[in-house]
Amino acid sequence: PRSVEQLSPGDLVLTAEIPPASAAIARTGHALKPRGELYTRDNIQERLAVRNMLDELRGCGIDTGGPSALNASDRQAFANQLDKFLARI
């Protein structure tokens, strides 16, 4: 699908962005971060809360940094998590 609104139950969204991941999960889809973290109903609310807090801090002029560059272990974690996901379906 081109957007989360077009998601069918069980579809997988690949995203580093928390809001689309949250929307995918709300629509009974799945979301996988490029670093290999599978967003779930159990962890998405915490990730969204942290994202919102950091966004507020940035809005106040505080430099919160950013993610480190994607490295080989991130790519391996992504591949492993994707393999696990595909094996389940």
Tab-separated table of N, CA and C in Angstrom:
chain	number	residue	atom	x	y	z
A	1	PRO	N	0.817	-1.203	0.000
A	1	PRO	CA	0.000	0.000	0.000
A	1	PRO	C	0.854	1.258	0.000
A	2	ARG	N	0.343	2.294	-0.606
A	2	ARG	CA	1.058	3.564	-0.645
A	2	ARG	C	0.905	4.356	0.631
A	3	SER	N	-0.157	4.095	1.383
A	3	SER	CA	-0.360	4.805	2.639
A	3	SER	C	-0.991	3.859	3.651
A	4	VAL	N	-0.902	4.240	4.911
A	4	VAL	CA	-1.444	3.402	5.979
A	4	VAL	C	-2.957	3.228	5.810
A	5	GLU	N	-3.626	4.224	5.257
A	5	GLU	CA	-5.074	4.118	5.066
A	5	GLU	C	-5.447	2.978	4.121
A	6	GLN	N	-4.537	2.580	3.256
A	6	GLN	CA	-4.794	1.497	2.302
A	6	GLN	C	-4.377	0.130	2.844
A	7	LEU	N	-3.934	0.083	4.070
A	7	LEU	CA	-3.433	-1.138	4.685
A	7	LEU	C	-4.546	-2.150	4.895
A	8	SER	N	-4.252	-3.391	4.615
A	8	SER	CA	-5.175	-4.483	4.922
A	8	SER	C	-4.685	-5.172	6.190
A	9	PRO	N	-5.588	-5.785	6.951
A	9	PRO	CA	-5.154	-6.496	8.159
A	9	PRO	C	-4.035	-7.482	7.832
A	10	GLY	N	-2.986	-7.432	8.638
A	10	GLY	CA	-1.860	-8.337	8.445
A	10	GLY	C	-0.747	-7.793	7.578
A	11	ASP	N	-0.980	-6.663	6.876
A	11	ASP	CA	0.070	-6.074	6.041
A	11	ASP	C	1.230	-5.590	6.907
A	12	LEU	N	2.401	-5.547	6.312
A	12	LEU	CA	3.608	-5.085	6.995
A	12	LEU	C	4.023	-3.732	6.436
A	13	VAL	N	4.273	-2.784	7.347
A	13	VAL	CA	4.768	-1.459	6.994
A	13	VAL	C	6.217	-1.377	7.457
A	14	LEU	N	7.103	-0.930	6.580
A	14	LEU	CA	8.501	-0.710	6.937
A	14	LEU	C	8.683	0.782	7.122
A	15	THR	N	8.973	1.203	8.357
A	15	THR	CA	9.083	2.636	8.645
A	15	THR	C	9.909	2.890	9.902
A	16	ALA	N	10.631	3.977	9.875
A	16	ALA	CA	11.333	4.440	11.072
A	16	ALA	C	10.486	5.474	11.808
A	17	GLU	N	9.373	5.880	11.213
A	17	GLU	CA	8.508	6.898	11.786
A	17	GLU	C	7.464	6.256	12.701
A	18	ILE	N	7.349	6.772	13.905
A	18	ILE	CA	6.450	6.203	14.903
A	18	ILE	C	4.963	6.405	14.559
A	19	PRO	N	4.526	7.607	14.144
A	19	PRO	CA	3.092	7.764	13.868
A	19	PRO	C	2.541	6.793	12.808
A	20	PRO	N	3.221	6.591	11.667
A	20	PRO	CA	2.690	5.607	10.716
A	20	PRO	C	2.717	4.179	11.278
A	21	ALA	N	3.727	3.880	12.091
A	21	ALA	CA	3.778	2.552	12.718
A	21	ALA	C	2.586	2.369	13.645
A	22	SER	N	2.275	3.394	14.416
A	22	SER	CA	1.140	3.336	15.324
A	22	SER	C	-0.168	3.177	14.548
A	23	ALA	N	-0.299	3.918	13.456
A	23	ALA	CA	-1.510	3.821	12.633
A	23	ALA	C	-1.635	2.432	12.016
A	24	ALA	N	-0.524	1.850	11.584
A	24	ALA	CA	-0.552	0.503	11.006
A	24	ALA	C	-1.019	-0.512	12.037
A	25	ILE	N	-0.506	-0.406	13.239
A	25	ILE	CA	-0.880	-1.338	14.299
A	25	ILE	C	-2.354	-1.158	14.662
A	26	ALA	N	-2.811	0.078	14.688
A	26	ALA	CA	-4.220	0.341	14.986
A	26	ALA	C	-5.139	-0.279	13.936
A	27	ARG	N	-4.634	-0.418	12.718
A	27	ARG	CA	-5.421	-1.010	11.632
A	27	ARG	C	-5.155	-2.511	11.511
A	28	THR	N	-4.643	-3.129	12.571
A	28	THR	CA	-4.310	-4.558	12.667
A	28	THR	C	-3.248	-4.989	11.664
A	29	GLY	N	-2.369	-4.048	11.344
A	29	GLY	CA	-1.216	-4.368	10.521
A	29	GLY	C	-0.004	-4.563	11.412
A	30	HIS	N	1.151	-4.611	10.786
A	30	HIS	CA	2.422	-4.783	11.486
A	30	HIS	C	3.363	-3.685	11.022
A	31	ALA	N	4.334	-3.341	11.862
A	31	ALA	CA	5.298	-2.302	11.506
A	31	ALA	C	6.689	-2.726	11.951
A	32	LEU	N	7.641	-2.597	11.042
A	32	LEU	CA	9.025	-2.982	11.293
A	32	LEU	C	9.932	-1.794	11.020
A	33	LYS	N	10.781	-1.508	11.992
A	33	LYS	CA	11.740	-0.413	11.884
A	33	LYS	C	12.961	-0.895	11.087
A	34	PRO	N	13.594	-0.046	10.285
A	34	PRO	CA	14.769	-0.460	9.517
A	34	PRO	C	15.930	-0.982	10.372
A	35	ARG	N	15.905	-0.696	11.669
A	35	ARG	CA	16.949	-1.206	12.561
A	35	ARG	C	16.587	-2.567	13.152
A	36	GLY	N	15.440	-3.113	12.740
A	36	GLY	CA	15.081	-4.467	13.147
A	36	GLY	C	14.098	-4.573	14.290
A	37	GLU	N	13.621	-3.449	14.799
A	37	GLU	CA	12.639	-3.507	15.887
A	37	GLU	C	11.248	-3.678	15.303
A	38	LEU	N	10.525	-4.677	15.783
A	38	LEU	CA	9.148	-4.872	15.378
A	38	LEU	C	8.272	-4.105	16.356
A	39	TYR	N	7.558	-3.117	15.850
A	39	TYR	CA	6.627	-2.376	16.696
A	39	TYR	C	5.425	-3.279	16.973
A	40	THR	N	4.940	-3.246	18.201
A	40	THR	CA	3.812	-4.090	18.596
A	40	THR	C	2.817	-3.270	19.411
A	41	ARG	N	1.668	-3.868	19.674
A	41	ARG	CA	0.688	-3.211	20.551
A	41	ARG	C	1.290	-2.974	21.941
A	42	ASP	N	2.234	-3.824	22.332
A	42	ASP	CA	2.847	-3.712	23.652
A	42	ASP	C	3.866	-2.580	23.747
A	43	ASN	N	4.515	-2.207	22.630
A	43	ASN	CA	5.573	-1.200	22.738
A	43	ASN	C	5.286	0.109	22.000
A	44	ILE	N	4.258	0.152	21.176
A	44	ILE	CA	4.070	1.337	20.335
A	44	ILE	C	3.672	2.575	21.136
A	45	GLN	N	2.875	2.427	22.181
A	45	GLN	CA	2.466	3.608	22.950
A	45	GLN	C	3.654	4.258	23.645
A	46	GLU	N	4.560	3.437	24.169
A	46	GLU	CA	5.764	3.993	24.801
A	46	GLU	C	6.621	4.708	23.768
A	47	ARG	N	6.808	4.110	22.602
A	47	ARG	CA	7.611	4.733	21.541
A	47	ARG	C	6.981	6.057	21.103
A	48	LEU	N	5.662	6.081	21.002
A	48	LEU	CA	4.953	7.296	20.605
A	48	LEU	C	5.095	8.382	21.670
A	49	ALA	N	5.016	8.009	22.936
A	49	ALA	CA	5.166	8.981	24.025
A	49	ALA	C	6.570	9.583	24.029
A	50	VAL	N	7.589	8.756	23.841
A	50	VAL	CA	8.975	9.247	23.804
A	50	VAL	C	9.166	10.166	22.600
A	51	ARG	N	8.625	9.759	21.449
A	51	ARG	CA	8.729	10.575	20.236
A	51	ARG	C	8.097	11.940	20.462
A	52	ASN	N	6.914	11.967	21.079
A	52	ASN	CA	6.218	13.228	21.323
A	52	ASN	C	6.983	14.109	22.314
A	53	MET	N	7.567	13.493	23.344
A	53	MET	CA	8.345	14.253	24.313
A	53	MET	C	9.566	14.884	23.642
A	54	LEU	N	10.277	14.109	22.824
A	54	LEU	CA	11.450	14.642	22.128
A	54	LEU	C	11.056	15.745	21.155
A	55	ASP	N	9.903	15.600	20.515
A	55	ASP	CA	9.410	16.630	19.605
A	55	ASP	C	9.135	17.929	20.361
A	56	GLU	N	8.560	17.826	21.555
A	56	GLU	CA	8.316	19.009	22.379
A	56	GLU	C	9.622	19.670	22.799
A	57	LEU	N	10.609	18.855	23.169
A	57	LEU	CA	11.911	19.410	23.549
A	57	LEU	C	12.548	20.145	22.379
A	58	ARG	N	12.480	19.546	21.185
A	58	ARG	CA	13.032	20.217	20.002
A	58	ARG	C	12.289	21.520	19.737
A	59	GLY	N	10.976	21.524	19.971
A	59	GLY	CA	10.187	22.743	19.801
A	59	GLY	C	10.604	23.851	20.748
A	60	CYS	N	11.193	23.473	21.878
A	60	CYS	CA	11.686	24.449	22.856
A	60	CYS	C	13.130	24.853	22.586
A	61	GLY	N	13.697	24.337	21.504
A	61	GLY	CA	15.060	24.701	21.135
A	61	GLY	C	16.131	23.786	21.691
A	62	ILE	N	15.751	22.688	22.318
A	62	ILE	CA	16.733	21.756	22.877
A	62	ILE	C	17.157	20.769	21.791
A	63	ASP	N	18.471	20.630	21.623
A	63	ASP	CA	18.998	19.691	20.631
A	63	ASP	C	18.954	18.284	21.218
A	64	THR	N	18.123	17.438	20.645
A	64	THR	CA	17.978	16.065	21.145
A	64	THR	C	18.809	15.077	20.343
A	65	GLY	N	19.588	15.572	19.396
A	65	GLY	CA	20.381	14.683	18.563
A	65	GLY	C	19.489	13.935	17.587
A	66	GLY	N	20.017	12.914	17.040
A	66	GLY	CA	19.256	12.108	16.093
A	66	GLY	C	19.779	10.697	16.124
A	67	PRO	N	19.203	9.842	15.325
A	67	PRO	CA	19.662	8.457	15.320
A	67	PRO	C	21.054	8.350	14.705
A	68	SER	N	21.776	7.357	15.145
A	68	SER	CA	23.088	7.106	14.553
A	68	SER	C	22.895	6.525	13.155
A	69	ALA	N	23.958	6.518	12.390
A	69	ALA	CA	23.898	5.966	11.035
A	69	ALA	C	23.582	4.476	11.095
A	70	LEU	N	22.840	4.013	10.109
A	70	LEU	CA	22.517	2.595	9.999
A	70	LEU	C	23.813	1.832	9.761
A	71	ASN	N	24.039	0.772	10.543
A	71	ASN	CA	25.274	0.005	10.385
A	71	ASN	C	24.962	-1.459	10.054
A	72	ALA	N	26.011	-2.246	9.930
A	72	ALA	CA	25.848	-3.648	9.532
A	72	ALA	C	25.014	-4.446	10.533
A	73	SER	N	25.171	-4.182	11.823
A	73	SER	CA	24.386	-4.933	12.806
A	73	SER	C	22.909	-4.539	12.732
A	74	ASP	N	22.625	-3.262	12.404
A	74	ASP	CA	21.236	-2.839	12.198
A	74	ASP	C	20.629	-3.574	11.011
A	75	ARG	N	21.372	-3.656	9.929
A	75	ARG	CA	20.868	-4.350	8.739
A	75	ARG	C	20.641	-5.823	9.023
A	76	GLN	N	21.528	-6.427	9.806
A	76	GLN	CA	21.372	-7.839	10.160
A	76	GLN	C	20.152	-8.036	11.065
A	77	ALA	N	19.967	-7.142	12.021
A	77	ALA	CA	18.792	-7.224	12.905
A	77	ALA	C	17.509	-7.086	12.099
A	78	PHE	N	17.509	-6.184	11.111
A	78	PHE	CA	16.341	-6.014	10.247
A	78	PHE	C	16.081	-7.305	9.461
A	79	ALA	N	17.115	-7.852	8.859
A	79	ALA	CA	16.956	-9.079	8.066
A	79	ALA	C	16.442	-10.223	8.938
A	80	ASN	N	16.967	-10.348	10.141
A	80	ASN	CA	16.531	-11.417	11.047
A	80	ASN	C	15.062	-11.251	11.436
A	81	GLN	N	14.684	-10.024	11.771
A	81	GLN	CA	13.292	-9.776	12.173
A	81	GLN	C	12.335	-9.981	10.998
A	82	LEU	N	12.755	-9.565	9.804
A	82	LEU	CA	11.922	-9.772	8.620
A	82	LEU	C	11.767	-11.266	8.340
A	83	ASP	N	12.850	-12.031	8.470
A	83	ASP	CA	12.770	-13.492	8.292
A	83	ASP	C	11.796	-14.111	9.287
A	84	LYS	N	11.866	-13.694	10.548
A	84	LYS	CA	10.955	-14.214	11.572
A	84	LYS	C	9.504	-13.883	11.219
A	85	PHE	N	9.289	-12.649	10.781
A	85	PHE	CA	7.935	-12.234	10.421
A	85	PHE	C	7.401	-13.069	9.259
A	86	LEU	N	8.224	-13.211	8.224
A	86	LEU	CA	7.785	-13.973	7.054
A	86	LEU	C	7.559	-15.450	7.374
A	87	ALA	N	8.341	-15.983	8.283
A	87	ALA	CA	8.161	-17.389	8.678
A	87	ALA	C	6.845	-17.594	9.406
A	88	ARG	N	6.387	-16.571	10.130
A	88	ARG	CA	5.121	-16.679	10.861
A	88	ARG	C	3.924	-16.650	9.933
A	89	ILE	N	4.050	-15.972	8.806
A	89	ILE	CA	2.893	-15.900	7.911
A	89	ILE	C	3.022	-16.968	6.890
